[in-house]
Short mmCIF file of C-alpha atoms in Angstrom, two decimals:
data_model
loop_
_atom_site.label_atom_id
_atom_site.label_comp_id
_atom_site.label_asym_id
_atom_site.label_seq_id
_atom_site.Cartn_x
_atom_site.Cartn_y
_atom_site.Cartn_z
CA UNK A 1 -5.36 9.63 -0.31
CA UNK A 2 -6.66 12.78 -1.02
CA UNK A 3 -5.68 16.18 -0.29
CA UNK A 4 -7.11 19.82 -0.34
CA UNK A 5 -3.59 20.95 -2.91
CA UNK A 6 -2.09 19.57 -5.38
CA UNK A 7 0.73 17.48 -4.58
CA UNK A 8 2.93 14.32 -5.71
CA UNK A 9 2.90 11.13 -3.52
CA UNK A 10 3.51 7.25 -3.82
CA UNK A 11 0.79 4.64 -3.87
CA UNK A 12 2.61 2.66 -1.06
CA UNK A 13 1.57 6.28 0.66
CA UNK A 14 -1.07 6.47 -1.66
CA UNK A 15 -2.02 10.21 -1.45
CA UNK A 16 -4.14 11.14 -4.47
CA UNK A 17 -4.38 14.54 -4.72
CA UNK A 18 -7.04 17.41 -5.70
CA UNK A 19 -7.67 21.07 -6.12
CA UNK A 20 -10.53 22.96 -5.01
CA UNK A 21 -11.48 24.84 -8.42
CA UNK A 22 -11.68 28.15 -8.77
CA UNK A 23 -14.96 30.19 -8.35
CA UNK A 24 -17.38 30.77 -11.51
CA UNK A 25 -18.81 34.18 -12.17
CA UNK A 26 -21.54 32.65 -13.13
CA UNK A 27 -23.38 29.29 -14.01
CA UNK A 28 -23.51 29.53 -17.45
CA UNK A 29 -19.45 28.80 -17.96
CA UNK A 30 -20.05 26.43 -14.96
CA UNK A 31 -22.36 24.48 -17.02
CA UNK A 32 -20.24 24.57 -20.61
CA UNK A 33 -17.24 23.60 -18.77
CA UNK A 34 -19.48 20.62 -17.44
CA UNK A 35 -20.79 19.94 -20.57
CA UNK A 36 -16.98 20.19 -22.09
CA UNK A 37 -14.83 17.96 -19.63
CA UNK A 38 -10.97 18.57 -20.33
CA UNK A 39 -9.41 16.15 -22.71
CA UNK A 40 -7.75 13.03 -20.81
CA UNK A 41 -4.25 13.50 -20.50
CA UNK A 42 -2.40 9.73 -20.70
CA UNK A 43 1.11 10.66 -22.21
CA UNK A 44 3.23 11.07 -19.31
CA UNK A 45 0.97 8.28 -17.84
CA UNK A 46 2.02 5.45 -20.17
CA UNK A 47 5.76 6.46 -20.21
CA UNK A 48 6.17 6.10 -16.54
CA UNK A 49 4.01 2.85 -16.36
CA UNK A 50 6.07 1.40 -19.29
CA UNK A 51 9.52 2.73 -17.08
CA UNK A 52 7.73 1.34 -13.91
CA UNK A 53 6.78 -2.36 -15.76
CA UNK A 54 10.78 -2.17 -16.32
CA UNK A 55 11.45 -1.35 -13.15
CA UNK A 56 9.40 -4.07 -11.75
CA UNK A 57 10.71 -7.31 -13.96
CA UNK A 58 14.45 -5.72 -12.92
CA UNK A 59 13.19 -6.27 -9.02
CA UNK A 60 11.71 -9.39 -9.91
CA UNK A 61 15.46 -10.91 -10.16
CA UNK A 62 15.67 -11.06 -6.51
CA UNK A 63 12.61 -13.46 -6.13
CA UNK A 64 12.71 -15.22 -9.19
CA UNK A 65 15.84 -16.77 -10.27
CA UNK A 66 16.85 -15.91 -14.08
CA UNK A 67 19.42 -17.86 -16.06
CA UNK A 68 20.80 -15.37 -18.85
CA UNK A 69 23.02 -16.68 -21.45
CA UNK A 70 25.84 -14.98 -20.31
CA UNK A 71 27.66 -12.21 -17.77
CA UNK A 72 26.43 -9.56 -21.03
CA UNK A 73 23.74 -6.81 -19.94
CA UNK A 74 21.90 -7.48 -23.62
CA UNK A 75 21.72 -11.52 -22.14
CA UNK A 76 20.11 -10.06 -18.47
CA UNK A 77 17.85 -8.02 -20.72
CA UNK A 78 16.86 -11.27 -22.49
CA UNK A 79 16.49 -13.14 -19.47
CA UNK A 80 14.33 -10.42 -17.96
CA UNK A 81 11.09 -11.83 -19.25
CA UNK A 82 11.29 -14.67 -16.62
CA UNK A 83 10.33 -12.57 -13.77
CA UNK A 84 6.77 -12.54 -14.97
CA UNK A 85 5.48 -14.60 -11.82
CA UNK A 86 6.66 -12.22 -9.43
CA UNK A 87 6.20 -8.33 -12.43
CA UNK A 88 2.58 -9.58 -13.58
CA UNK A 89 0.77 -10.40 -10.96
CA UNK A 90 2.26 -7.14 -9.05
CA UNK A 91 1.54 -4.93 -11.33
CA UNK A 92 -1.77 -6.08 -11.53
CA UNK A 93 -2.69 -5.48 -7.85
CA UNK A 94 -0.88 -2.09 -8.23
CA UNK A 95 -3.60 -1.93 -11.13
CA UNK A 96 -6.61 -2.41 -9.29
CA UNK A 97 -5.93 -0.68 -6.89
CA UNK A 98 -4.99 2.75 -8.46
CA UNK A 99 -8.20 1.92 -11.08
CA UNK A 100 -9.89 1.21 -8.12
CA UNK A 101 -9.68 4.87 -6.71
CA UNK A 102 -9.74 6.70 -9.94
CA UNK A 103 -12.88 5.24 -11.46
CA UNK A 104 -14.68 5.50 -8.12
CA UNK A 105 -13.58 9.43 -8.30
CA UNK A 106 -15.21 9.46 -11.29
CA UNK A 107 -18.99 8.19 -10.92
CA UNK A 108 -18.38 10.78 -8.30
CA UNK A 109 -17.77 13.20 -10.59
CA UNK A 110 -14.45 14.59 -9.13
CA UNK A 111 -12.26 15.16 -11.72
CA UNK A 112 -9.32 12.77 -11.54
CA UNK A 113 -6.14 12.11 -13.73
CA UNK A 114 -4.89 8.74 -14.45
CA UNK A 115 -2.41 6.91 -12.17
CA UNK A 116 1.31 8.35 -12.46
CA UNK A 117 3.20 4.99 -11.63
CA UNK A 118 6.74 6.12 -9.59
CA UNK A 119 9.37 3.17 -11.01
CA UNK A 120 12.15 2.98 -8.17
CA UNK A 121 14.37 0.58 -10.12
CA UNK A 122 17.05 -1.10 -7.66
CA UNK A 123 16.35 1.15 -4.55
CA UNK A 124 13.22 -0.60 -3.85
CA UNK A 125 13.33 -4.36 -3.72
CA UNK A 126 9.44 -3.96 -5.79
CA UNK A 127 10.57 -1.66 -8.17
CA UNK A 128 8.11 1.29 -7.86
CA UNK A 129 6.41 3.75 -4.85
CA UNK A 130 3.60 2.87 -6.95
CA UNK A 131 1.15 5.62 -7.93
CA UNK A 132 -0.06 9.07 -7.74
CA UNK A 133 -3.49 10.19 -9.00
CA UNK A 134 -4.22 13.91 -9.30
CA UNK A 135 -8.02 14.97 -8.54
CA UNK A 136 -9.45 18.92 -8.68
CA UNK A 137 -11.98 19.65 -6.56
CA UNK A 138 -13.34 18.61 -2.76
CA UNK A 139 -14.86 15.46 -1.99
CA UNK A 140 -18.34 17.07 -0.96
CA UNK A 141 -20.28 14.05 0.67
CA UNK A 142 -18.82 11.33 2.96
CA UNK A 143 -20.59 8.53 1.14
CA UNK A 144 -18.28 10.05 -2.01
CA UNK A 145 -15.40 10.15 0.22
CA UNK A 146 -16.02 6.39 1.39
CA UNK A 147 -16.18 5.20 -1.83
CA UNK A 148 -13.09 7.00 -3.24
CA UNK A 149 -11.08 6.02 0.02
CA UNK A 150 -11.90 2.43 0.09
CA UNK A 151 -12.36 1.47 -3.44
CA UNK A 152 -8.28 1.76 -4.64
CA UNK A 153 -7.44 -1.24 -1.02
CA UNK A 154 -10.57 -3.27 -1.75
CA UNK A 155 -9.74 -3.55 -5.53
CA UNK A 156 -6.13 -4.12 -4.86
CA UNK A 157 -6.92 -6.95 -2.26
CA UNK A 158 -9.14 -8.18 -4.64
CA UNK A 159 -6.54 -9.39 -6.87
CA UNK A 160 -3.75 -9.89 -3.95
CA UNK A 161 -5.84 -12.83 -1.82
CA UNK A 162 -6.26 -15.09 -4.64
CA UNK A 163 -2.52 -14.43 -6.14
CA UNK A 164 -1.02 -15.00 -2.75
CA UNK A 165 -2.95 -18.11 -2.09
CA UNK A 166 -2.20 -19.56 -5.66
CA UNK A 167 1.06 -18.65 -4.77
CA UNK A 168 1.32 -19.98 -1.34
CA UNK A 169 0.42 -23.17 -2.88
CA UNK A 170 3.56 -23.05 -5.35
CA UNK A 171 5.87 -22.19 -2.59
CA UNK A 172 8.11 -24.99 -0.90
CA UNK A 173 7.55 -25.77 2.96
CA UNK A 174 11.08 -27.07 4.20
CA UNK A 175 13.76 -27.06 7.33
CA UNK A 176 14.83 -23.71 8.34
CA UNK A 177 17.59 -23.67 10.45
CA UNK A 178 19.39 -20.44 11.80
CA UNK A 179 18.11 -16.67 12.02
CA UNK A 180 16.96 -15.38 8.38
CA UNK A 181 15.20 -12.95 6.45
CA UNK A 182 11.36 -13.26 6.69
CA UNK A 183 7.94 -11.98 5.67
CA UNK A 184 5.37 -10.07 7.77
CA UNK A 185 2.77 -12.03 9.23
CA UNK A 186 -0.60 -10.54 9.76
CA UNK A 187 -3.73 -12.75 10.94
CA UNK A 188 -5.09 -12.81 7.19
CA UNK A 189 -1.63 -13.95 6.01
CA UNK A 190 -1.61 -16.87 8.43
CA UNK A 191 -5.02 -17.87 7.75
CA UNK A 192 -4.10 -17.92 3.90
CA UNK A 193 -1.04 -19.98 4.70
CA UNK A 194 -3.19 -22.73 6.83
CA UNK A 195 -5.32 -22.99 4.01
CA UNK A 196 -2.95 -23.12 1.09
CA UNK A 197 -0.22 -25.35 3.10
CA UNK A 198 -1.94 -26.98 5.83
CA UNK A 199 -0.15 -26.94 9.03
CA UNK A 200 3.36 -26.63 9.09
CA UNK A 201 5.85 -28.54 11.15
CA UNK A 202 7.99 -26.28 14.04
CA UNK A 203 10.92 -26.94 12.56
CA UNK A 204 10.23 -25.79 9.03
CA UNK A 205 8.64 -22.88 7.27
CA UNK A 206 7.42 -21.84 4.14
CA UNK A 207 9.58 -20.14 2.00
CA UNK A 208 7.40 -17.83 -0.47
CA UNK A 209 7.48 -18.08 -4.35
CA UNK A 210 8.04 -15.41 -6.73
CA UNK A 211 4.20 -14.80 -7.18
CA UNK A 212 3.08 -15.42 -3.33
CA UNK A 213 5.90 -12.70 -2.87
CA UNK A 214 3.75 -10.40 -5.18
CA UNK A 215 0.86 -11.29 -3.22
CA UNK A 216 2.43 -10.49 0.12
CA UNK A 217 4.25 -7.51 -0.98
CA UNK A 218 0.06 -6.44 -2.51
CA UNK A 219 -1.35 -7.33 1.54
CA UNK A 220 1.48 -5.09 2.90
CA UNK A 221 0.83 -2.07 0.75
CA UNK A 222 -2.63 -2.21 1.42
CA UNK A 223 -2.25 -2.65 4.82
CA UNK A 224 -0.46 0.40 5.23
CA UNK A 225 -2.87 2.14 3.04
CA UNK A 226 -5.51 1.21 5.32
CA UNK A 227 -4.04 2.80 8.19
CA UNK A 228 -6.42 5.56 9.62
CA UNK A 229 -4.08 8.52 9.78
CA UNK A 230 -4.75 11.58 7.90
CA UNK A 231 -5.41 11.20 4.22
CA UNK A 232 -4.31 7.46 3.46
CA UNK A 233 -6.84 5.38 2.50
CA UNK A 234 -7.61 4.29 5.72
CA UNK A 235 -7.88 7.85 6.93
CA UNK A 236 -10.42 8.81 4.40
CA UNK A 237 -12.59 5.29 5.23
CA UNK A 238 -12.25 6.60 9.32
CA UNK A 239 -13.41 10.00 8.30
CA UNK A 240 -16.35 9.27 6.55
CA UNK A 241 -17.56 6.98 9.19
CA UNK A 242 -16.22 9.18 12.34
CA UNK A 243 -16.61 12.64 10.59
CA UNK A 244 -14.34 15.06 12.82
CA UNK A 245 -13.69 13.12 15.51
CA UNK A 246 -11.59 11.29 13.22
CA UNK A 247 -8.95 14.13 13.60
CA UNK A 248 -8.29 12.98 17.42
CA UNK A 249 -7.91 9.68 16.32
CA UNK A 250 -6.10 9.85 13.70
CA UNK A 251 -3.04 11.17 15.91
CA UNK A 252 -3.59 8.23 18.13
CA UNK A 253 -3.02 6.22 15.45
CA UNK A 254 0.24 8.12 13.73
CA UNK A 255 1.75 7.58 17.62
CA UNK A 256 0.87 3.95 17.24
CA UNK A 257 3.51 3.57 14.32
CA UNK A 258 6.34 4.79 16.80
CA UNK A 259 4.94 2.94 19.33
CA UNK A 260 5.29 -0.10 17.37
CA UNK A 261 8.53 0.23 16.56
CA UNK A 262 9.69 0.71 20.03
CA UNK A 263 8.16 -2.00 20.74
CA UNK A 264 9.90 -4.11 18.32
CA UNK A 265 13.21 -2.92 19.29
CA UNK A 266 12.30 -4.46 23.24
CA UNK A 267 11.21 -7.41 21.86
CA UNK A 268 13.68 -8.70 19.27
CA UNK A 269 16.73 -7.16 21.68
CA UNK A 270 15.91 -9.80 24.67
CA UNK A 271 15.08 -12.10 22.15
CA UNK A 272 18.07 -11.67 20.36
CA UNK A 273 20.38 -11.79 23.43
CA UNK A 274 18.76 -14.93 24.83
CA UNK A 275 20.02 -16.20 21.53
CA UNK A 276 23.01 -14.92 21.96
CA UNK A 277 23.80 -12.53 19.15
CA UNK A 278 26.65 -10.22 19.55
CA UNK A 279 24.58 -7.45 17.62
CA UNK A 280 21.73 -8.00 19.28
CA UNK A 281 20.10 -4.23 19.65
CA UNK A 282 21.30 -3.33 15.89
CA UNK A 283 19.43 -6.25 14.70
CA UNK A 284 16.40 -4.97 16.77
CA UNK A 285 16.25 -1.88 15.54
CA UNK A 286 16.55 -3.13 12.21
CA UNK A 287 13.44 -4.72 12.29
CA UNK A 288 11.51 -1.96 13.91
CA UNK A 289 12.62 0.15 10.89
CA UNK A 290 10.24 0.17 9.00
CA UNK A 291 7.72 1.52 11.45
CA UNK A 292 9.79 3.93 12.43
CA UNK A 293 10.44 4.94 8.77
CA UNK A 294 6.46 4.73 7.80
CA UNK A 295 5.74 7.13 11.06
CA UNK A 296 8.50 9.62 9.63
CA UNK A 297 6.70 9.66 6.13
CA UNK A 298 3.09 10.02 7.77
CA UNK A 299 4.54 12.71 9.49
CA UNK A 300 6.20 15.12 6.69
CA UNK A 301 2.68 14.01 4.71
CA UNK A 302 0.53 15.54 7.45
CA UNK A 303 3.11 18.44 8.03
CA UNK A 304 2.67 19.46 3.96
CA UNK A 305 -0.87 18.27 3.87
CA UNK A 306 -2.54 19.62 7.33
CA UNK A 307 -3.10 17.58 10.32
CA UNK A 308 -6.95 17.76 9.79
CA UNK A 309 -9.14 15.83 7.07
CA UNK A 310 -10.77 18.32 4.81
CA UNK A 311 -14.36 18.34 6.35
CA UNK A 312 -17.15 17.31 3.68
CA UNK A 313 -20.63 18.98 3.83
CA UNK A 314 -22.77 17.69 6.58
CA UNK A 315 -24.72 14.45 5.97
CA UNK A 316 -24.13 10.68 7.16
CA UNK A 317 -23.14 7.94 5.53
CA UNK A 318 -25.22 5.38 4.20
CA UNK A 319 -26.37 2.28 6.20
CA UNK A 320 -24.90 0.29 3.46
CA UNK A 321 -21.87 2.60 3.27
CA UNK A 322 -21.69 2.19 7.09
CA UNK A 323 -21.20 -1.33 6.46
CA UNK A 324 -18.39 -1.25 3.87
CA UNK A 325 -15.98 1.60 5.93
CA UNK A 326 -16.50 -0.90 9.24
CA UNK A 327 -14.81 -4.18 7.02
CA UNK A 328 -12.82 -2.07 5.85
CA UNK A 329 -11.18 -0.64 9.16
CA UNK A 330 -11.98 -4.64 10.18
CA UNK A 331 -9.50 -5.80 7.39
CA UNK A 332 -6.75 -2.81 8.33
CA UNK A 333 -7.00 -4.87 11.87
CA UNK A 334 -6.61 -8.37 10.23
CA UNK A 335 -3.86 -6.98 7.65
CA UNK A 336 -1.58 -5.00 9.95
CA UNK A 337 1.81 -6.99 10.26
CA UNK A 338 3.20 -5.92 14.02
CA UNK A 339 6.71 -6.87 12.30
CA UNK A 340 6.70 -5.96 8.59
CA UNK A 341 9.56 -8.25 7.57
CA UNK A 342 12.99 -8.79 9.61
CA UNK A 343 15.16 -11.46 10.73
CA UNK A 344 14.13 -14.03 13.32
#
């Protein structure tokens, strides 16, 4: 995402923000300071994506088993090298997708920082809110702004299809029996799992690896991402192909988040009294959460950020762009997971 001020927010948001820069006098600094781009800063960078690679292989533990030596912390520390399936393979769609955005800024000449990975060690079961990349200056042309917006979820999903379909077809299909924790299910997802597992009998279900977890976790990020409500990524892509209509329905689309967790909480109550849990609203909610929790986010980003897109200067896209920002708004459709993950 981008924004008109500098500000600070995760990649699971993934706001990316920029400055408009300050008037010239006149163009002959203009040009120098063209001619004499600011030295990359990658300090601060490195040290949080070496604390957020930490971060990552901790959260790993909870989808990959580890067998340390012994109840020590130096033994865990030892052992933590074993949650590569699940650490590499995030990381790396975390990686394309944050490269994805920053080196699009830059044949765009906007002036962007590198990515400032967030770790979130044991808060988050993935370890990290991902990433933040600064940029000065507006996005002047909505083919610019289509390219920036969609590069960071096409790059992540990119690496994310093929690592969740490898890993789909490393992860055991057996009995389930009894209500339990499970994944989101979007219409990509299930056509993934057809092809990686074949059909599955009622009874059973497929019970997701360490690196289709990555995978998963990569589809569910970018999903949200894609959504078209202010400055997410999926805002941006809307904009440039809607221009400021976009504003009206961008709203449309924050209500839907609310909407969809109300209508989460009707559906899994009656289905959770017909089953006859004594819980059975609590359990609802629960699994509307995260919609609800997403829609408060959205909303304290567009209260800080503005309701409206920035407006670019007039133009339209490209037919080719035209192209890319429909599939991409097409894939937001076959990503979005009515139920993010909850017990059934």
């Amino acid at each position: 995402m981008t924004d008109d001020r500098r500000s600070s927010t995760p990649s699971t948001l993934d706001l990316d923000a920029e400055l408009a820069p300050a008037a010239t006098s006149s163009a002959e600094p203009s040009a120098a300071a063209a001619s004499h781009p600011p030295p990359l800063r990658w300090q601060k960078n490195l040290a949080l994506f070496c604390l957020t690679v930490v971060s990552v292989f901790v959260a790993g533990t909870l989808w990959t088993p580890i067998t340390p030596d012994d109840d020590s912390a130096l033994s865990f520390v030892k052992a933590l090298p074993q949650t590569w399936p699940f650490a590499v393979p995030f990381l790396s769609i975390l990686l394309a997708h944050e490269f994805g955005h920053y080196f699009a800024a830059r044949a765009h000449g906007v002036e962007a920082s590198l990515p400032y990975f967030i770790p979130l060690p044991v808060v988050s079961p993935l370890g990290t809110m991902g990433a933040v990349i600064s940029m000065k200056g507006r996005i002047k042309s909505r083919n610019a702004l289509l390219d920036i917006g969609a590069s960071g979820p096409l790059a992540g999903l990119a690496v994310a299809l093929p690592v969740l379909f490898v890993g789909l077809m490393h992860s055991d299909v057996h009995a389930s029996s009894g209500p339990a924790l499970q994944e989101g299910r979007s219409l990509l997802y299930l056509l993934l799992r057809r092809l990686a597992v074949g059909p599955i009998p009622e009874t059973h279900d497929v019970f997701l690896g360490p690196t289709a977890m990555a995978g998963w976790a990569g589809l569910l990020i970018t999903a949200f991402n894609l959504f078209p409500v202010g400055q997410l990524d999926g805002g941006h892509v809307a904009y440039a192909l809607f221009g400021k209509d976009q504003d009206r329905y961008s709203r449309a689309a924050h209500w839907l988040m609310l909407a969809l967790f109300v209508g989460n909480v009707a559906y899994f109550t009656r289905h959770f009294i017909a089953e006859g849990l004594s819980d059975a609203l609590l359990s609802a909610v629960a699994n509307g959460m995260p919609w609800l929790t997403w829609f408060g986010l959205v909303h304290l980003m567009l209260h800080v950020g503005g309701r409206e897109h920035p407006p670019t200067e007039a133009g339209e896209l490209s037919p080719a762009r035209k192209v890319i920002a429909v599939v991409t708004l097409l894939l937001f459709v076959l990503l979005l997971m009515p139920t993010p993950f909850g017990t059934y």
